[in-house]
C-alpha positions in Angstrom: 34.3 149.7 120.6 30.6 149.5 120.1 28.9 148.5 117.0 28.4 152.1 115.7 31.6 153.7 116.8 32.7 156.4 114.4 35.6 155.4 111.9 38.1 157.8 110.3 40.9 157.2 107.7 44.5 157.6 109.1 47.9 156.4 108.7 49.2 153.8 106.3 46.4 151.4 106.9 44.0 154.1 105.9 45.9 154.7 102.7 46.1 151.2 101.7 42.5 150.1 102.9 40.3 153.1 102.1 41.7 155.6 99.8 39.2 157.0 97.3 38.2 154.5 94.8 35.4 156.5 93.0 35.1 156.4 89.3 36.2 159.5 87.6 33.7 161.5 85.7 33.1 160.1 82.4 31.7 161.5 79.0 29.8 158.2 78.5 26.5 157.6 80.3 25.5 155.0 82.7 23.9 152.1 81.0 20.8 152.5 82.9 19.5 156.1 83.2 18.3 155.3 86.9 21.7 155.4 88.1 23.5 158.8 88.9 26.9 157.6 90.3 28.9 154.4 91.1 31.8 154.5 93.6 34.1 151.8 94.9 34.5 152.1 98.4 36.4 149.1 99.3 39.0 147.6 97.2 38.8 144.4 99.3 35.5 143.4 100.7 32.3 141.5 100.1 28.8 140.9 101.3 28.1 144.4 102.4 24.8 145.5 104.1 23.4 148.6 105.6 22.6 149.6 109.1 19.1 150.6 109.9 19.9 154.2 109.8 21.8 153.7 106.4 24.7 155.4 107.6 27.0 152.3 108.2 28.0 149.1 106.3 29.0 145.8 107.7 31.0 143.6 105.3 33.7 140.9 105.0 37.2 141.0 103.9 39.8 138.3 103.4 42.9 138.8 105.4 46.5 137.8 104.6 46.0 134.8 106.8 43.4 133.5 104.2 40.5 133.9 106.6 37.5 136.2 106.3 36.8 138.6 109.0 33.9 140.9 109.8 34.2 144.7 109.5 32.2 147.8 110.0 32.6 151.1 108.2 30.6 154.5 107.1 29.9 155.3 103.6 32.9 157.6 103.3 35.6 156.1 100.9 38.3 157.8 103.1 37.3 155.7 106.2 39.3 153.0 108.0 37.0 150.2 108.6 36.7 148.9 112.2 37.6 145.3 112.6 34.7 143.7 114.4 36.0 140.0 114.7 39.7 140.3 113.7 42.1 139.6 116.9 38.9 139.6 119.2 38.6 137.5 122.3 35.5 135.5 122.5 35.1 134.4 118.8 37.2 132.0 116.6 39.9 133.4 114.3 39.2 131.3 111.4 36.4 132.6 108.9 34.0 135.2 110.3 31.4 137.1 108.2 28.2 137.1 106.3 27.0 139.7 108.8 23.5 141.5 109.1 22.8 144.3 111.5 19.7 144.0 113.8 16.7 146.1 112.5 15.9 147.7 115.9 18.5 150.5 116.5 17.8 150.2 120.4 19.6 147.0 120.1 22.8 147.7 118.3 23.7 143.9 117.5 24.7 142.0 114.4 24.3 138.5 113.5 27.2 136.6 111.6 28.7 133.4 110.9 31.9 131.9 112.5 33.8 128.9 111.3 34.4 126.4 114.0 37.8 125.1 115.1 38.8 122.2 114.7 37.1 120.4 111.9 37.7 117.9 109.1 40.4 119.5 106.8 40.8 122.6 108.8 44.0 123.8 107.4 45.0 127.4 106.5 43.7 128.0 103.0 46.4 128.1 100.4 46.9 131.6 98.6 44.4 131.9 95.7 42.0 129.4 96.8 38.6 129.6 98.4 38.9 128.8 102.0 36.7 125.9 103.2 34.9 128.2 105.8 34.3 130.9 103.2 31.7 133.2 104.7 29.8 133.2 101.5 29.4 129.4 101.8 29.5 128.8 105.6 30.9 125.3 105.7 31.9 124.2 109.3 30.4 127.4 110.6 27.6 128.4 113.2 25.5 131.4 113.8 26.8 134.0 116.3 25.7 137.5 117.7 27.7 140.5 118.5 27.3 144.0 120.0 30.7 145.0 118.7 32.4 143.9 121.9 30.9 140.8 123.2 30.2 137.5 121.3 27.7 134.8 121.7 27.4 131.5 119.7 23.7 130.7 118.8 23.9 127.5 117.1 26.0 124.3 117.6 25.8 122.3 114.6 27.6 118.8 114.3 31.1 119.3 113.2 32.7 116.6 111.1 36.1 115.8 112.4 37.3 112.7 110.3 36.6 111.2 107.0 34.9 108.1 108.6 33.0 109.7 111.4 29.8 109.3 109.4 28.9 113.0 109.7 28.0 115.1 106.6 29.7 118.5 106.2 27.3 120.9 107.9 27.0 124.8 106.8 25.4 127.8 108.2 25.1 130.9 106.0 23.1 134.0 105.0 21.4 134.9 108.3 18.4 137.2 107.7 16.3 139.1 110.4 12.7 139.6 109.9 11.6 143.3 109.4 10.2 143.6 113.0 13.3 141.6 114.4 11.1 138.9 116.0 12.6 136.2 113.8 15.9 135.1 112.2 16.3 132.7 109.3 19.4 131.2 107.9 20.5 128.7 105.5 21.8 125.3 106.5 23.7 122.4 104.5 22.5 119.3 106.2 23.5 116.4 104.1 26.2 115.5 101.5 25.2 114.7 97.9 23.6 116.4 94.9 25.3 117.4 91.8 29.0 117.8 92.1 28.5 117.1 96.0 27.0 120.7 96.1 25.0 119.1 99.0 21.5 119.3 100.2 20.2 122.6 101.8 17.3 123.8 103.8 16.0 127.0 105.6 16.3 127.1 109.5 14.5 129.7 111.5 14.4 130.8 115.4 12.6 133.3 117.5 14.8 136.3 118.5 14.5 137.0 122.3 15.4 140.2 123.7 16.7 140.8 127.2 16.7 144.0 129.3 18.6 142.7 132.2 21.6 144.9 132.9 25.0 143.2 132.1 23.6 140.3 130.1 23.9 139.8 126.3 20.7 141.2 125.1 19.8 139.0 122.2 19.4 135.4 121.8 17.5 132.8 119.9 14.8 130.4 121.0 12.6 127.6 119.4 15.2 126.8 116.6 13.3 124.9 113.7 13.4 123.8 110.0 11.5 126.3 108.2 11.6 124.7 104.7 13.1 121.8 102.9 12.9 121.6 99.1 10.9 118.6 97.8 12.3 119.1 94.5 16.0 120.0 93.8 18.8 120.2 96.5 19.5 123.9 97.2 17.6 126.7 98.7 18.9 129.9 100.5 17.4 132.9 102.1 17.9 136.3 100.4 15.4 138.7 102.1 12.1 139.1 103.8 9.7 140.5 101.3 7.1 140.7 104.3 6.8 139.2 107.7 5.6 136.0 106.0 7.1 135.9 102.8 10.8 135.2 101.8 12.7 135.7 98.7 14.8 132.8 98.1 17.1 131.4 95.6 17.2 127.7 94.6 16.6 124.8 92.4 13.1 124.4 93.7 11.7 123.0 90.4 14.3 120.4 90.0 16.6 122.1 87.7 20.4 122.0 87.9 21.6 124.1 90.8 23.7 126.4 88.4 20.5 127.2 86.9 18.8 128.4 90.1 16.0 130.9 90.1 14.4 133.3 92.4 11.2 132.4 94.2 8.9 134.1 96.5 8.2 131.6 99.5 5.2 131.7 101.8 6.8 130.5 105.0 3.5 129.5 106.6 2.4 127.2 103.8 5.7 126.4 102.1 4.1 127.3 98.7 6.4 129.2 96.3 6.3 131.1 93.1 9.2 131.1 90.6 9.9 134.7 89.6 12.8 134.3 86.9 12.0 130.9 85.2 15.4 130.7 83.6 16.8 127.2 84.2 19.8 127.8 82.0 21.0 131.0 83.7 22.1 131.5 87.4 19.9 133.9 89.6 21.0 134.1 93.2 22.4 137.2 95.1 19.3 139.6 95.5 17.9 142.1 97.8 14.6 144.1 98.3 14.2 147.9 98.0 11.7 149.7 100.5 9.3 149.9 97.6 9.4 146.3 97.2 11.5 146.2 93.9 13.8 143.3 93.8 17.5 143.8 92.7 19.2 140.6 91.6 22.2 139.2 89.8 22.1 137.0 86.8 24.4 135.8 84.0 21.6 135.5 81.4 23.2 137.9 79.2 26.7 136.8 79.7 29.1 135.8 76.7 30.1 133.0 78.9 28.3 129.7 79.4 28.8 127.8 82.7 29.5 124.2 82.3 27.0 122.3 84.4 29.1 119.3 84.4 32.1 121.0 86.3 32.7 123.0 89.4 31.8 126.6 88.7 34.8 127.8 90.6 37.3 128.9 88.2 35.1 129.0 85.3 35.1 132.5 83.4 31.8 134.1 83.7 30.2 137.7 83.9 27.0 138.7 85.5 25.1 142.1 85.9 22.4 143.4 88.3 18.8 143.4 87.1 15.4 144.8 88.4 12.0 143.2 88.7 8.7 143.7 90.5 7.7 141.0 93.2 5.5 139.2 90.7 8.5 138.7 88.3 7.4 141.4 85.9 9.2 144.6 84.8 12.6 143.0 84.5 15.2 145.3 83.3 19.1 145.5 83.3 20.4 147.9 85.9 24.1 147.7 85.5 26.4 147.3 82.4 29.9 146.8 83.9 30.7 144.4 81.1 29.5 146.6 78.3 32.2 148.8 76.4 31.1 152.4 76.0 29.1 152.8 79.3 30.3 154.9 82.2 30.6 151.8 84.3 32.4 149.6 82.0 35.5 148.0 83.9 37.6 146.7 81.2 37.7 143.4 83.2 35.1 140.5 83.6 32.9 141.8 86.4 30.9 139.4 88.6 28.3 140.9 90.9 27.2 138.4 93.6 25.1 140.0 96.4 23.6 143.3 97.2 21.7 145.3 99.7 19.4 148.5 99.3 19.7 151.5 101.8 16.7 152.3 104.0 15.8 155.2 101.7 16.1 153.2 98.4 18.6 155.6 97.0 21.8 153.4 97.1 22.7 149.8 96.5 25.7 148.2 98.4 27.0 145.8 95.7 29.7 143.2 95.9 31.6 143.0 92.4 33.9 140.4 91.7 37.1 141.6 89.9 38.4 138.7 87.5 42.0 138.9 87.2 42.1 135.7 85.3 42.6 134.8 81.8 40.4 133.5 78.8 40.0 130.1 80.3 40.5 130.5 84.0 38.8 132.9 86.4 40.7 134.4 89.5 38.2 136.6 91.4 38.8 139.2 94.2 35.7 141.1 95.7 35.3 144.8 95.8 32.4 146.8 97.5 30.7 149.4 95.4 27.9 151.9 96.1 25.6 152.3 93.3 23.7 155.7 93.7 20.4 156.4 92.3 18.5 159.4 90.9 15.2 158.5 92.7 14.5 155.8 95.2 13.8 152.2 94.2 
């Protein structure tokens, strides 16, 4: 199985995993007139990203084992996803995910994170609880590359084994390739502490080395280095490259609470940054950039629910929507209305968008929507992959 092997829906697995989940035609209009259609293509999946040709999606799915695994699918709601990591030799079988496909089609590779084994508290996650190595958080994980058949570990962070070994809990998460593929950036938790022991986080980077030697794994990293460490606040994470020298990042770089994180443009050469959202009481994180430079991002700024900054956010009821803005922070507008009765996309349940990715032609957004099955005081989220199709390119 190579990275872009075609997929087709077949058998019982196909009926369960990829039956058509498109919304039926509705008399109501979508909340934003830019939207032409929304379709749910995976009833269980998260962190979906497009291939360079826009024909495939790489995404995570939590298995019955409790662990996430990495999958590849086309954009057909009737396709059975290909398991890229589940049951594969050469890579661990705890959490695998948060994948991103290399931008050069001549090198059909993907970067992802994989949970190491063993590590401190490495037990099977109980049903209904977030696994420690959740690929959206990346605790106890390393950066890996794959071509869909072979696997290559690229980092080797210190792995805490006991409560008294003196090591912090490291994390590796959110790998992002530069537009020309010459660099990869990822986010690292490198120290315990901060509010609610959220930890201290920084950006790492490395050069991407291509090999043309037959029979060799053709991608690797060189010159790993710390790219950026916040001077204020304790959290930063890479979202997307805005240019070869500029990153869209989320964090609390102005010293606000981590639940009030904003979006920033970071100059990776100088370390200077500009706050784009300036909303320390709302949470802006999962974001992506369209080919035009327009930014899509999630926020809870218009939610009827207020996040308690003194408690762990997990389990707190909340809602979010996607918004748009220009790269200077102007032109902010709400894109989705999942939580607004009377709109075509209204779900009837608390909807919690978390991340996004825009297709190369700017016509489609791969969205991860949290479906909250909880009650008035307790959230219980399961993730779904949706496509938001637009009338004109972003």
